[in-house]
Coordinates of C-alpha atoms in Angstrom, one line a residue:
M938 CA 0.0 0.0 0.0
K939 CA 1.0 3.6 -0.5
S940 CA 2.2 5.7 2.5
S941 CA -0.9 8.0 2.0
Q942 CA -3.2 4.9 2.3
V943 CA -1.4 3.7 5.4
K944 CA -1.8 7.2 7.0
R945 CA -5.5 7.1 6.2
L946 CA -5.8 3.8 8.0
E947 CA -3.9 5.0 11.0
R948 CA -6.2 8.1 11.2
L949 CA -9.1 5.7 11.7
Y950 CA -8.0 5.0 15.2
R951 CA -8.8 8.7 16.1
R952 CA -12.4 8.2 15.1
R953 CA -15.2 7.7 17.7
V954 CA -18.6 6.0 17.3
K955 CA -21.5 7.0 19.4
P956 CA -22.5 4.1 21.8
G957 CA -26.0 4.0 20.3
E958 CA -24.6 3.5 16.7
V959 CA -23.3 0.4 15.1
I960 CA -21.2 2.7 12.9
S961 CA -21.6 6.3 11.8
L962 CA -22.4 7.3 8.2
E963 CA -19.2 9.2 7.9
L964 CA -17.0 6.4 9.2
A965 CA -18.8 3.9 6.9
R966 CA -18.2 6.1 3.9
E967 CA -14.5 6.4 4.8
L968 CA -14.1 2.6 5.2
S969 CA -15.9 2.1 1.8
D970 CA -13.7 4.6 0.1
I971 CA -10.4 3.2 1.4
S972 CA -11.5 -0.4 0.8
L973 CA -12.4 0.3 -2.9
E974 CA -9.2 2.2 -3.4
I975 CA -6.9 -0.6 -2.0
R976 CA -9.2 -3.4 -3.4
R977 CA -9.1 -5.2 0.0
Q978 CA -11.6 -6.0 2.7
L979 CA -11.2 -3.5 5.5
G980 CA -12.6 -4.0 9.0
I981 CA -12.7 -2.2 12.4
L982 CA -13.3 -3.7 15.8
V983 CA -15.3 -1.2 17.9
S984 CA -15.7 -1.3 21.7
R985 CA -19.0 -0.5 23.5
I986 CA -17.8 3.0 24.4
G987 CA -17.2 3.7 20.7
E988 CA -13.4 3.4 20.6
I989 CA -11.8 1.7 17.5
A990 CA -9.7 -1.0 19.1
Y991 CA -8.3 -2.6 15.9
V992 CA -8.1 -1.7 12.2
V993 CA -7.8 -4.9 10.1
V994 CA -6.8 -5.1 6.5
G995 CA -7.5 -8.4 4.7
D996 CA -7.4 -9.5 1.0
E997 CA -10.2 -9.3 -1.6
R998 CA -12.3 -12.1 0.0
A999 CA -11.6 -12.2 3.7
L1000 CA -9.7 -10.8 6.7
M1001 CA -8.0 -12.3 9.7
I1002 CA -9.2 -11.3 13.2
P1003 CA -6.3 -10.6 15.5
H1004 CA -6.0 -12.1 19.0
L1005 CA -8.2 -10.0 21.3
E1006 CA -6.1 -10.1 24.5
D1007 CA -7.4 -6.7 25.6
Y1008 CA -11.0 -8.0 25.4
P1009 CA -10.9 -11.4 27.3
L1010 CA -14.1 -13.4 27.4
G1011 CA -13.8 -14.8 30.9
R1012 CA -17.2 -15.8 32.3
R1013 CA -19.0 -13.2 30.1
L1014 CA -21.3 -14.3 27.4
L1015 CA -20.2 -11.6 25.0
R1016 CA -16.8 -10.1 24.4
G1017 CA -17.8 -6.4 24.4
I1018 CA -16.5 -5.7 20.9
R1019 CA -18.2 -5.7 17.4
L1020 CA -16.8 -6.2 13.9
V1021 CA -17.8 -3.9 11.0
H1022 CA -16.1 -4.7 7.7
T1023 CA -16.5 -4.2 4.0
H1024 CA -17.5 -6.7 1.3
L1025 CA -16.1 -5.5 -2.1
K1026 CA -18.6 -7.2 -4.3
G1027 CA -21.7 -6.7 -2.2
E1028 CA -21.8 -10.3 -1.1
P1029 CA -23.7 -11.4 2.1
L1030 CA -22.1 -12.4 5.4
S1031 CA -19.9 -15.4 4.8
D1032 CA -19.5 -18.6 6.8
D1033 CA -16.2 -17.3 8.1
D1034 CA -17.9 -14.2 9.3
L1035 CA -20.5 -16.2 11.2
T1036 CA -17.9 -18.6 12.6
D1037 CA -15.9 -15.7 13.9
L1038 CA -19.1 -14.3 15.5
S1039 CA -19.8 -17.7 17.2
L1040 CA -16.2 -18.6 18.2
L1041 CA -15.1 -15.1 19.4
R1042 CA -18.5 -14.3 21.0
L1043 CA -18.6 -10.8 19.3
D1044 CA -21.4 -8.4 20.1
M1045 CA -22.2 -8.2 16.4
V1046 CA -20.8 -8.7 13.0
A1047 CA -21.8 -6.2 10.3
A1048 CA -20.9 -6.3 6.6
L1049 CA -20.9 -3.1 4.5
Q1050 CA -21.9 -4.5 1.1
L1051 CA -20.2 -2.1 -1.4
T1052 CA -20.9 -1.1 -4.9
Q1053 CA -18.7 0.9 -7.3
N1054 CA -20.2 4.1 -5.8
P1055 CA -18.7 4.7 -2.3
D1056 CA -21.8 6.6 -1.3
R1057 CA -24.2 3.8 -2.1
F1058 CA -23.9 0.6 -0.1
S1059 CA -26.0 -1.7 2.1
I1060 CA -25.5 -3.2 5.5
Q1061 CA -26.1 -6.7 6.8
T1062 CA -25.8 -7.7 10.5
A1063 CA -25.8 -10.9 12.5
A1064 CA -25.8 -11.5 16.3
L1065 CA -25.9 -14.5 18.6
V1066 CA -29.1 -16.0 20.0
P1067 CA -29.8 -18.2 23.0
P1068 CA -29.4 -22.0 22.5
E1069 CA -32.8 -23.5 21.5
G1070 CA -32.8 -27.1 20.4
H1071 CA -30.6 -27.6 17.4
N1072 CA -31.0 -24.1 15.9
L1073 CA -28.1 -22.1 14.7
P1074 CA -26.3 -20.1 17.4
Y1075 CA -26.8 -16.9 15.5
Q1076 CA -29.4 -14.9 13.6
V1077 CA -28.7 -13.2 10.3
E1078 CA -30.7 -10.1 9.4
P1079 CA -31.5 -9.3 5.8
S1080 CA -29.4 -6.6 4.2
I1081 CA -30.9 -3.1 3.8
P1082 CA -29.6 0.2 2.3
F1083 CA -27.4 1.9 4.9
A1084 CA -29.5 5.1 4.6
K1085 CA -32.5 3.1 6.0
F1086 CA -30.5 1.3 8.7
D1087 CA -31.7 2.5 12.2
L1088 CA -30.7 0.5 15.2
D1089 CA -30.0 1.6 18.8
F1090 CA -27.0 -0.5 19.4
R1091 CA -26.7 0.2 23.2
S1092 CA -30.3 -1.0 23.9
F1093 CA -29.8 -3.9 21.4
V1094 CA -26.7 -5.3 23.1
E1095 CA -28.1 -4.9 26.6
T1096 CA -31.2 -6.8 25.7
L1097 CA -29.1 -9.4 23.9
E1098 CA -27.0 -10.1 27.0
Q1099 CA -30.1 -10.4 29.2
T1100 CA -31.7 -12.8 26.8
L1101 CA -28.5 -14.9 26.5
E1102 CA -28.2 -15.1 30.3
R1103 CA -31.9 -15.9 30.8
G1104 CA -31.6 -18.7 28.1
L1105 CA -28.5 -20.0 29.9
K1106 CA -30.2 -20.2 33.3
E1107 CA -33.3 -21.9 31.8
G1108 CA -31.3 -24.4 29.8
T1109 CA -29.0 -25.7 32.6
L1110 CA -29.1 -26.7 36.2
V1111 CA -25.5 -25.7 37.0
A1112 CA -24.9 -23.8 40.2
T1113 CA -23.9 -20.1 39.9
G1114 CA -20.1 -19.6 40.2
Q1115 CA -19.5 -23.3 39.4
E1116 CA -17.1 -24.4 36.7
R1117 CA -19.1 -25.4 33.6
G1118 CA -17.8 -28.0 31.3
I1119 CA -18.4 -29.9 28.0
L1120 CA -17.3 -33.6 28.3
I1121 CA -15.7 -35.0 25.1
S1122 CA -14.8 -38.6 24.3
V1123 CA -13.0 -39.5 21.1
T1124 CA -12.6 -43.3 20.9
Q1125 CA -12.6 -46.3 18.6
R1126 CA -14.0 -48.6 21.3
P1127 CA -17.5 -50.0 21.1
M1128 CA -20.3 -47.5 21.8
E1129 CA -21.3 -49.2 25.0
E1130 CA -17.8 -48.9 26.4
A1131 CA -17.6 -45.3 25.4
V1132 CA -20.9 -44.5 27.1
D1133 CA -19.7 -46.3 30.3
S1134 CA -16.5 -44.4 30.3
M1135 CA -18.4 -41.1 29.8
E1136 CA -20.7 -41.9 32.7
E1137 CA -17.6 -42.3 34.9
L1138 CA -16.1 -39.0 33.6
K1139 CA -19.4 -37.4 34.6
E1140 CA -18.9 -38.7 38.2
L1141 CA -15.3 -37.4 38.2
A1142 CA -16.5 -34.0 37.0
R1143 CA -19.2 -34.0 39.8
T1144 CA -16.5 -34.9 42.4
A1145 CA -14.3 -32.1 41.1
G1146 CA -17.1 -29.6 41.3
V1147 CA -17.6 -29.2 37.5
G1148 CA -21.2 -28.7 36.2
V1149 CA -21.7 -30.8 33.1
L1150 CA -23.5 -28.9 30.4
D1151 CA -23.3 -31.5 27.6
T1152 CA -21.4 -34.6 26.4
V1153 CA -20.0 -35.4 23.0
I1154 CA -18.9 -38.8 21.9
Q1155 CA -17.2 -39.3 18.5
R1156 CA -15.9 -42.6 17.1
P1157 CA -13.8 -41.6 14.1
K1158 CA -12.1 -44.1 11.8
E1159 CA -8.8 -42.2 12.4
F1160 CA -7.8 -39.8 15.1
N1161 CA -6.9 -36.3 14.1
P1162 CA -3.3 -35.9 15.3
R1163 CA -3.7 -32.2 16.0
Y1164 CA -7.1 -31.9 17.7
L1165 CA -8.0 -35.6 18.3
L1166 CA -11.5 -34.6 17.1
G1167 CA -11.9 -33.7 13.4
E1168 CA -11.3 -30.0 12.7
G1169 CA -14.9 -29.3 11.8
K1170 CA -16.2 -31.2 14.8
I1171 CA -13.9 -29.3 17.3
R1172 CA -15.2 -26.0 15.9
E1173 CA -18.7 -27.2 16.3
V1174 CA -18.0 -28.3 19.9
L1175 CA -16.4 -25.0 20.7
I1176 CA -19.3 -23.0 19.4
K1177 CA -21.7 -25.2 21.4
A1178 CA -19.5 -24.7 24.5
L1179 CA -19.5 -20.9 24.2
Q1180 CA -23.2 -20.9 23.4
F1181 CA -23.9 -22.8 26.7
G1182 CA -21.5 -20.6 28.6
A1183 CA -19.0 -23.3 29.3
T1184 CA -15.7 -22.4 31.0
M1185 CA -13.8 -25.6 30.1
L1186 CA -13.5 -28.7 27.8
V1187 CA -12.8 -32.0 29.5
F1188 CA -11.5 -34.9 27.3
D1189 CA -12.0 -38.5 28.4
Q1190 CA -8.7 -39.4 26.6
E1191 CA -5.3 -38.2 27.6
L1192 CA -4.2 -35.4 25.4
S1193 CA -0.6 -34.9 24.2
P1194 CA 1.0 -31.6 24.9
A1195 CA 0.8 -30.6 21.2
Q1196 CA -2.9 -31.4 21.2
V1197 CA -3.6 -29.2 24.2
R1198 CA -1.7 -26.4 22.6
S1199 CA -3.5 -26.7 19.3
I1200 CA -7.0 -26.8 20.9
S1201 CA -6.1 -23.9 23.2
E1202 CA -5.1 -21.8 20.2
L1203 CA -8.7 -22.1 19.0
T1204 CA -10.4 -21.0 22.2
E1205 CA -9.9 -19.2 25.5
L1206 CA -11.6 -22.1 27.4
K1207 CA -9.6 -24.2 29.7
V1208 CA -8.7 -27.6 28.0
I1209 CA -8.0 -30.5 30.3
D1210 CA -8.1 -34.3 30.1
R1211 CA -9.1 -37.1 32.3
S1212 CA -5.7 -37.4 33.9
Q1213 CA -5.6 -33.7 34.9
L1214 CA -9.2 -34.0 36.3
I1215 CA -8.2 -36.9 38.5
L1216 CA -5.0 -35.1 39.6
D1217 CA -7.2 -32.1 40.6
I1218 CA -9.5 -34.3 42.7
F1219 CA -6.5 -35.9 44.4
A1220 CA -5.0 -32.4 45.1
R1221 CA -8.3 -31.4 46.8
R1222 CA -8.6 -34.6 48.8
A1223 CA -5.0 -35.1 50.1
T1224 CA -4.7 -34.2 53.8
S1225 CA -1.8 -36.1 55.1
Q1226 CA 1.9 -35.3 54.4
D1227 CA 2.1 -38.5 52.4
G1228 CA -0.8 -37.7 50.3
K1229 CA 0.2 -34.1 49.6
V1230 CA 3.8 -35.1 48.6
Q1231 CA 2.5 -37.9 46.3
V1232 CA -0.1 -35.6 44.6
E1233 CA 2.4 -32.8 44.0
L1234 CA 4.9 -35.2 42.6
A1235 CA 2.3 -36.7 40.2
Q1236 CA 1.2 -33.2 39.2
L1237 CA 4.8 -32.0 38.4
K1238 CA 5.5 -35.2 36.4
Y1239 CA 2.4 -34.5 34.4
L1240 CA 3.2 -30.8 33.9
L1241 CA 6.9 -31.2 32.9
P1242 CA 6.4 -32.2 29.2
R1243 CA 3.5 -29.8 28.9
L1244 CA 5.4 -26.6 29.7
I1245 CA 5.2 -24.0 26.9
G1246 CA 7.9 -21.4 26.3
R1247 CA 7.3 -17.9 25.1
G1248 CA 10.4 -17.3 23.0
V1249 CA 13.7 -15.6 23.6
Q1250 CA 12.0 -12.3 24.8
M1251 CA 12.0 -13.9 28.3
S1252 CA 15.6 -15.1 28.1
R1253 CA 18.5 -14.0 30.3
L1254 CA 21.8 -12.8 28.8
M1255 CA 25.0 -14.6 29.8
G1256 CA 28.5 -13.3 29.2
G1257 CA 31.8 -14.8 28.2
I1258 CA 33.4 -15.8 24.9
G1259 CA 31.0 -18.1 23.0
G1260 CA 28.3 -17.3 25.5
R1261 CA 26.8 -14.2 23.9
G1262 CA 23.3 -15.0 22.9
P1263 CA 19.9 -15.6 24.4
G1264 CA 21.2 -17.6 27.4
E1265 CA 19.0 -19.8 29.4
T1266 CA 15.4 -19.3 28.5
K1267 CA 12.6 -18.9 30.9
L1268 CA 11.2 -22.3 29.7
E1269 CA 14.5 -24.0 30.6
V1270 CA 14.6 -22.3 34.0
D1271 CA 11.1 -23.6 34.7
R1272 CA 11.9 -27.1 33.6
R1273 CA 15.1 -27.2 35.7
R1274 CA 13.1 -25.9 38.8
I1275 CA 10.5 -28.6 38.3
R1276 CA 13.1 -31.3 37.9
D1277 CA 14.8 -30.1 41.1
R1278 CA 11.4 -30.1 42.9
I1279 CA 10.7 -33.6 41.6
A1280 CA 14.0 -34.9 42.9
H1281 CA 13.3 -33.2 46.3
L1282 CA 9.8 -34.8 46.5
E1283 CA 11.1 -38.2 45.6
R1284 CA 13.7 -38.0 48.4
E1285 CA 11.0 -36.9 50.8
L1286 CA 8.7 -39.7 49.7
K1287 CA 11.5 -42.2 50.2
E1288 CA 12.0 -41.0 53.8
L1289 CA 8.2 -41.3 54.4
S1290 CA 8.3 -44.7 52.8
N1291 CA 11.1 -45.8 55.2
G1292 CA 8.9 -44.7 58.2
R1293 CA 6.0 -46.7 56.9
Y1294 CA 8.3 -49.7 56.4
Q1295 CA 9.4 -49.6 60.0
R1296 CA 5.8 -49.4 61.2
R1297 CA 4.8 -52.3 59.0
Q1298 CA 7.7 -54.3 60.4
K1299 CA 6.5 -53.8 63.9
R1300 CA 3.1 -55.2 62.9
V1301 CA 4.7 -58.2 61.1
K1302 CA 6.8 -59.0 64.2
A1303 CA 3.7 -58.7 66.4
G1304 CA 2.2 -61.6 64.4
I1305 CA -1.1 -59.8 64.0
P1306 CA -2.8 -60.7 60.6
I1307 CA -3.1 -57.7 58.2
I1308 CA -6.1 -57.3 56.0
S1309 CA -6.2 -54.6 53.2
I1310 CA -9.4 -53.4 51.7
V1311 CA -9.0 -52.7 47.9
G1312 CA -11.5 -51.9 45.2
Y1313 CA -12.8 -49.4 42.7
T1314 CA -13.3 -45.9 43.9
N1315 CA -16.6 -45.2 45.7
A1316 CA -17.1 -49.0 46.3
G1317 CA -17.6 -48.3 50.1
K1318 CA -14.1 -49.2 51.5
S1319 CA -14.0 -46.5 54.1
T1320 CA -17.6 -47.2 55.1
L1321 CA -16.7 -50.8 55.7
L1322 CA -13.7 -49.9 57.8
N1323 CA -15.8 -47.6 59.9
T1324 CA -18.5 -50.1 60.4
L1325 CA -16.1 -52.9 61.3
T1326 CA -14.0 -50.9 63.7
R1327 CA -16.4 -48.2 64.9
S1328 CA -14.0 -45.6 63.4
E1329 CA -14.8 -42.2 61.9
V1330 CA -12.8 -42.2 58.7
F1331 CA -14.2 -39.6 56.3
T1332 CA -16.8 -40.9 53.8
E1333 CA -18.9 -39.3 51.1
D1334 CA -20.7 -40.4 48.0
L1335 CA -17.9 -39.1 45.7
L1336 CA -15.0 -40.6 43.8
F1337 CA -11.8 -40.6 45.7
A1338 CA -13.4 -39.3 48.9
T1339 CA -10.4 -40.5 50.9
L1340 CA -6.8 -40.8 49.6
D1341 CA -4.8 -41.5 52.8
T1342 CA -4.2 -45.0 54.0
S1343 CA -6.0 -45.7 57.3
S1344 CA -5.3 -48.7 59.6
R1345 CA -7.5 -49.8 62.5
R1346 CA -7.5 -52.9 64.8
L1347 CA -10.5 -55.2 64.7
R1348 CA -10.9 -57.5 67.8
F1349 CA -12.6 -60.8 67.5
P1350 CA -13.8 -63.0 70.4
M1351 CA -11.1 -64.9 72.4
D1352 CA -8.8 -61.8 72.3
R1353 CA -7.9 -62.3 68.7
E1354 CA -7.0 -59.3 66.6
V1355 CA -6.4 -58.3 63.0
I1356 CA -5.3 -55.0 61.5
I1357 CA -7.6 -53.7 58.7
T1358 CA -6.2 -51.1 56.2
D1359 CA -8.2 -48.9 53.9
T1360 CA -6.4 -47.9 50.6
V1361 CA -7.0 -45.4 47.9
G1362 CA -9.6 -46.4 45.3
F1363 CA -8.7 -47.6 41.8
I1364 CA -10.1 -46.3 38.6
R1365 CA -9.7 -47.1 34.9
S1366 CA -7.1 -45.1 33.0
L1367 CA -5.4 -44.1 36.3
P1368 CA -2.6 -41.6 35.3
K1369 CA 0.7 -43.4 35.2
S1370 CA 2.4 -40.5 37.1
L1371 CA -0.3 -40.9 39.8
L1372 CA 0.0 -44.7 40.0
G1373 CA 3.8 -44.4 40.2
A1374 CA 3.6 -41.8 43.0
F1375 CA 1.0 -43.8 45.0
K1376 CA 3.0 -47.0 44.7
A1377 CA 4.7 -45.9 47.9
T1378 CA 1.3 -45.9 49.8
L1379 CA 0.2 -49.1 48.1
E1380 CA 3.3 -50.8 49.5
E1381 CA 1.1 -51.4 52.5
L1382 CA -0.6 -54.1 50.4
K1383 CA 2.6 -56.2 50.1
D1384 CA 2.5 -57.0 53.8
A1385 CA -1.2 -57.9 53.8
D1386 CA -2.1 -61.5 54.6
L1387 CA -5.5 -61.1 52.8
L1388 CA -6.9 -58.6 50.3
I1389 CA -10.6 -57.9 50.6
H1390 CA -11.7 -56.9 47.1
L1391 CA -14.8 -54.8 47.7
V1392 CA -17.2 -54.4 44.8
D1393 CA -20.2 -52.1 44.4
C1394 CA -22.5 -54.7 43.0
S1395 CA -25.3 -52.1 42.4
N1396 CA -23.1 -50.5 39.7
P1397 CA -24.1 -51.6 36.2
R1398 CA -20.3 -51.8 35.3
F1399 CA -19.3 -53.8 38.4
E1400 CA -17.9 -56.7 36.4
E1401 CA -15.7 -54.4 34.3
Q1402 CA -14.6 -52.8 37.6
I1403 CA -13.5 -56.2 39.0
V1404 CA -11.4 -56.7 35.9
Q1405 CA -9.9 -53.2 36.2
V1406 CA -8.9 -53.7 39.8
D1407 CA -7.4 -57.1 39.1
A1408 CA -5.3 -55.5 36.3
I1409 CA -4.0 -52.8 38.6
L1410 CA -3.2 -55.4 41.3
T1411 CA -1.3 -57.4 38.6
E1412 CA 0.7 -54.2 37.7
L1413 CA 1.5 -53.8 41.4
E1414 CA 2.7 -57.4 41.5
L1415 CA 0.0 -58.4 44.0
S1416 CA -2.0 -60.8 41.9
Q1417 CA -0.8 -63.8 43.9
K1418 CA -2.0 -62.4 47.2
P1419 CA -5.0 -64.3 48.8
K1420 CA -8.1 -62.4 47.9
L1421 CA -11.7 -62.4 49.2
L1422 CA -14.3 -60.9 46.9
V1423 CA -17.0 -59.1 48.7
F1424 CA -20.1 -57.6 47.0
N1425 CA -21.1 -54.4 48.8
K1426 CA -24.4 -52.3 48.7
A1427 CA -26.6 -55.3 48.9
D1428 CA -29.3 -53.0 50.3
L1429 CA -29.7 -51.6 46.8
L1430 CA -30.2 -55.0 45.1
P1431 CA -34.0 -55.1 45.7
E1432 CA -34.3 -51.8 43.8
L1433 CA -32.0 -53.2 41.1
K1434 CA -34.3 -56.3 40.8
K1435 CA -37.4 -54.0 40.4
G1436 CA -35.6 -51.9 37.8
D1437 CA -33.8 -54.5 35.8
P1438 CA -34.4 -58.2 36.7
L1439 CA -31.6 -59.3 34.3
A1440 CA -29.1 -57.1 36.0
F1441 CA -30.1 -58.6 39.3
M1442 CA -29.6 -62.1 38.0
K1443 CA -26.2 -61.1 36.6
V1444 CA -25.1 -60.0 40.1
R1445 CA -26.2 -63.3 41.6
Q1446 CA -24.5 -65.4 38.8
V1447 CA -21.2 -63.5 39.1
G1448 CA -21.3 -63.7 42.9
R1449 CA -21.7 -67.5 42.7
R1450 CA -19.0 -67.8 40.1
Y1451 CA -16.4 -65.9 42.2
G1452 CA -17.7 -67.2 45.5
A1453 CA -18.4 -63.7 46.7
I1454 CA -19.8 -62.7 50.1
T1455 CA -22.7 -60.2 49.8
I1456 CA -22.9 -57.4 52.5
S1457 CA -24.1 -53.9 53.1
A1458 CA -21.2 -52.0 54.6
A1459 CA -23.5 -49.5 56.3
D1460 CA -25.4 -52.3 58.1
R1461 CA -23.4 -54.1 60.8
K1462 CA -25.8 -57.0 61.0
S1463 CA -25.1 -57.9 57.3
L1464 CA -21.3 -58.3 58.1
E1465 CA -21.8 -61.6 60.0
P1466 CA -20.9 -63.9 57.0
L1467 CA -17.8 -61.7 56.3
L1468 CA -16.6 -61.8 60.0
K1469 CA -17.2 -65.6 60.1
E1470 CA -15.2 -66.1 56.9
L1471 CA -12.3 -64.0 58.3
Q1472 CA -12.2 -66.0 61.5
Q1473 CA -12.1 -69.3 59.7
R1474 CA -9.4 -68.0 57.4
F1475 CA -7.0 -67.0 60.2
W1476 CA -8.1 -69.3 63.0
H1477 CA -9.1 -72.7 61.9
D1478 CA -9.8 -73.8 65.5
V1479 CA -12.9 -71.5 65.8
E1480 CA -16.0 -73.7 66.1
D1481 CA -18.8 -71.5 67.2
Y1482 CA -19.0 -68.1 65.6
Q1483 CA -20.4 -65.4 67.8
A1484 CA -22.5 -62.8 66.0
P1485 CA -21.7 -59.1 66.3
G1486 CA -23.1 -57.5 69.4
Q1487 CA -22.5 -60.5 71.8
H1488 CA -19.1 -59.1 72.8
H1489 CA -18.6 -55.4 73.5
D1490 CA -15.0 -55.5 72.4
E1491 CA -15.6 -57.2 69.1
F1492 CA -15.4 -54.0 67.1
E1493 CA -12.8 -52.2 69.2
E1494 CA -10.2 -50.1 67.4

């Protein structure tokens, strides 16, 4: 462009638009004149107070919207800025225009439809609308001659925001101030497995305090290496997420660092995967020194390959011959600090592990049998420990309600005792960094004389959960340990029988196949068969089993 044309563009920044106008007639004429002269599309981004924030020059067919760092979206439904641009051949708003409107959550997009006469042109506008069924997220108005265009923009945008907020509240049941997420699964597994995994992700989201707005399951023939989803599908999901007022996208599959970066470049929403969600839950639930160290270690190992540098502008200079240059970048400094912190935490974890080892050795020398309760998360392990030993270990109907290992004594008649240990729950696709960190805690299982594998038999996926727990025990080299399968939540089986007789029959059949004992951990009376089995396993000379309640010390800690 000529220098005179550049100066004309620069002078546009001095212009002001009245808050009640989309664009003034004078400014519209100036845009039209410059655009026709340079034969390029020309656009301005105008704030609600009438300041021109950006002047954008495109080519003959389109223009590229810059990053709008000064107008972040945050929790707002609209960005507070509108786009007015020229169309050289008088064409209507394009798909790119409407995609920008939806993805960037602009207050409005307006196209000045030019003719060869700079004084004669039409205007066409489009704005977002509340989500209703499967309608488009925007509404496009018909084009009209600019001279007849009359719109009070301030009133329009205020009404639009109120309508969007009202539609959002009516369409969702998410609490105010809560994180709002769209759950996404991209898998080639059978649809039934994908749905089961998505249901589990919903529970994880609920535990983490994320309100679920919608779920998306895609089963592609091939994974997109950049976005995991197809490019068209990811844009569709992003538009839906913004339309519903989501603050984050949660993927059921683990994303590579490159995929997180690629998706984050398309949106300002937070992008996390299943592993990161589990790590966040663990970070909230860890209370002991052991738990806090292990969670921080797992988080740092997860974070290390995902650090993103910002270029040499954040580098430090270093002197010396051969050393003149960018020096050590901020990214390298961050990585080195994380590696140092990981090394420190691993040393601390080793010391804590040594302390646990000494305590375990004392138990072994005392000759008291050790029983460890293992199982899928939320199977009722802590509830069973509390009921057996009259303890008050924290319990709640959430995944990973307790992370820290708890040990209590259980006294049987004839002054016989066992030590019962509660462990962290297992889950499918447990992050490797987390499993590695919690191996220190799970060392308790190696000294156990018996593993009680507790199963929530009221869960439709209970059989798959048994397989998952067995797989993790094999990974921990504990598959040869004596195990006792116990089906918990028997009090829910009558309801299961009413709702789905086939599911109830499946529970009975699997229980018989595995030789499982059926109990309700919340009901002490139902534990009689379990206590009898434990006595017979450890003390074969027991002839008459005494039911709970006949000895006051039977459930002493």
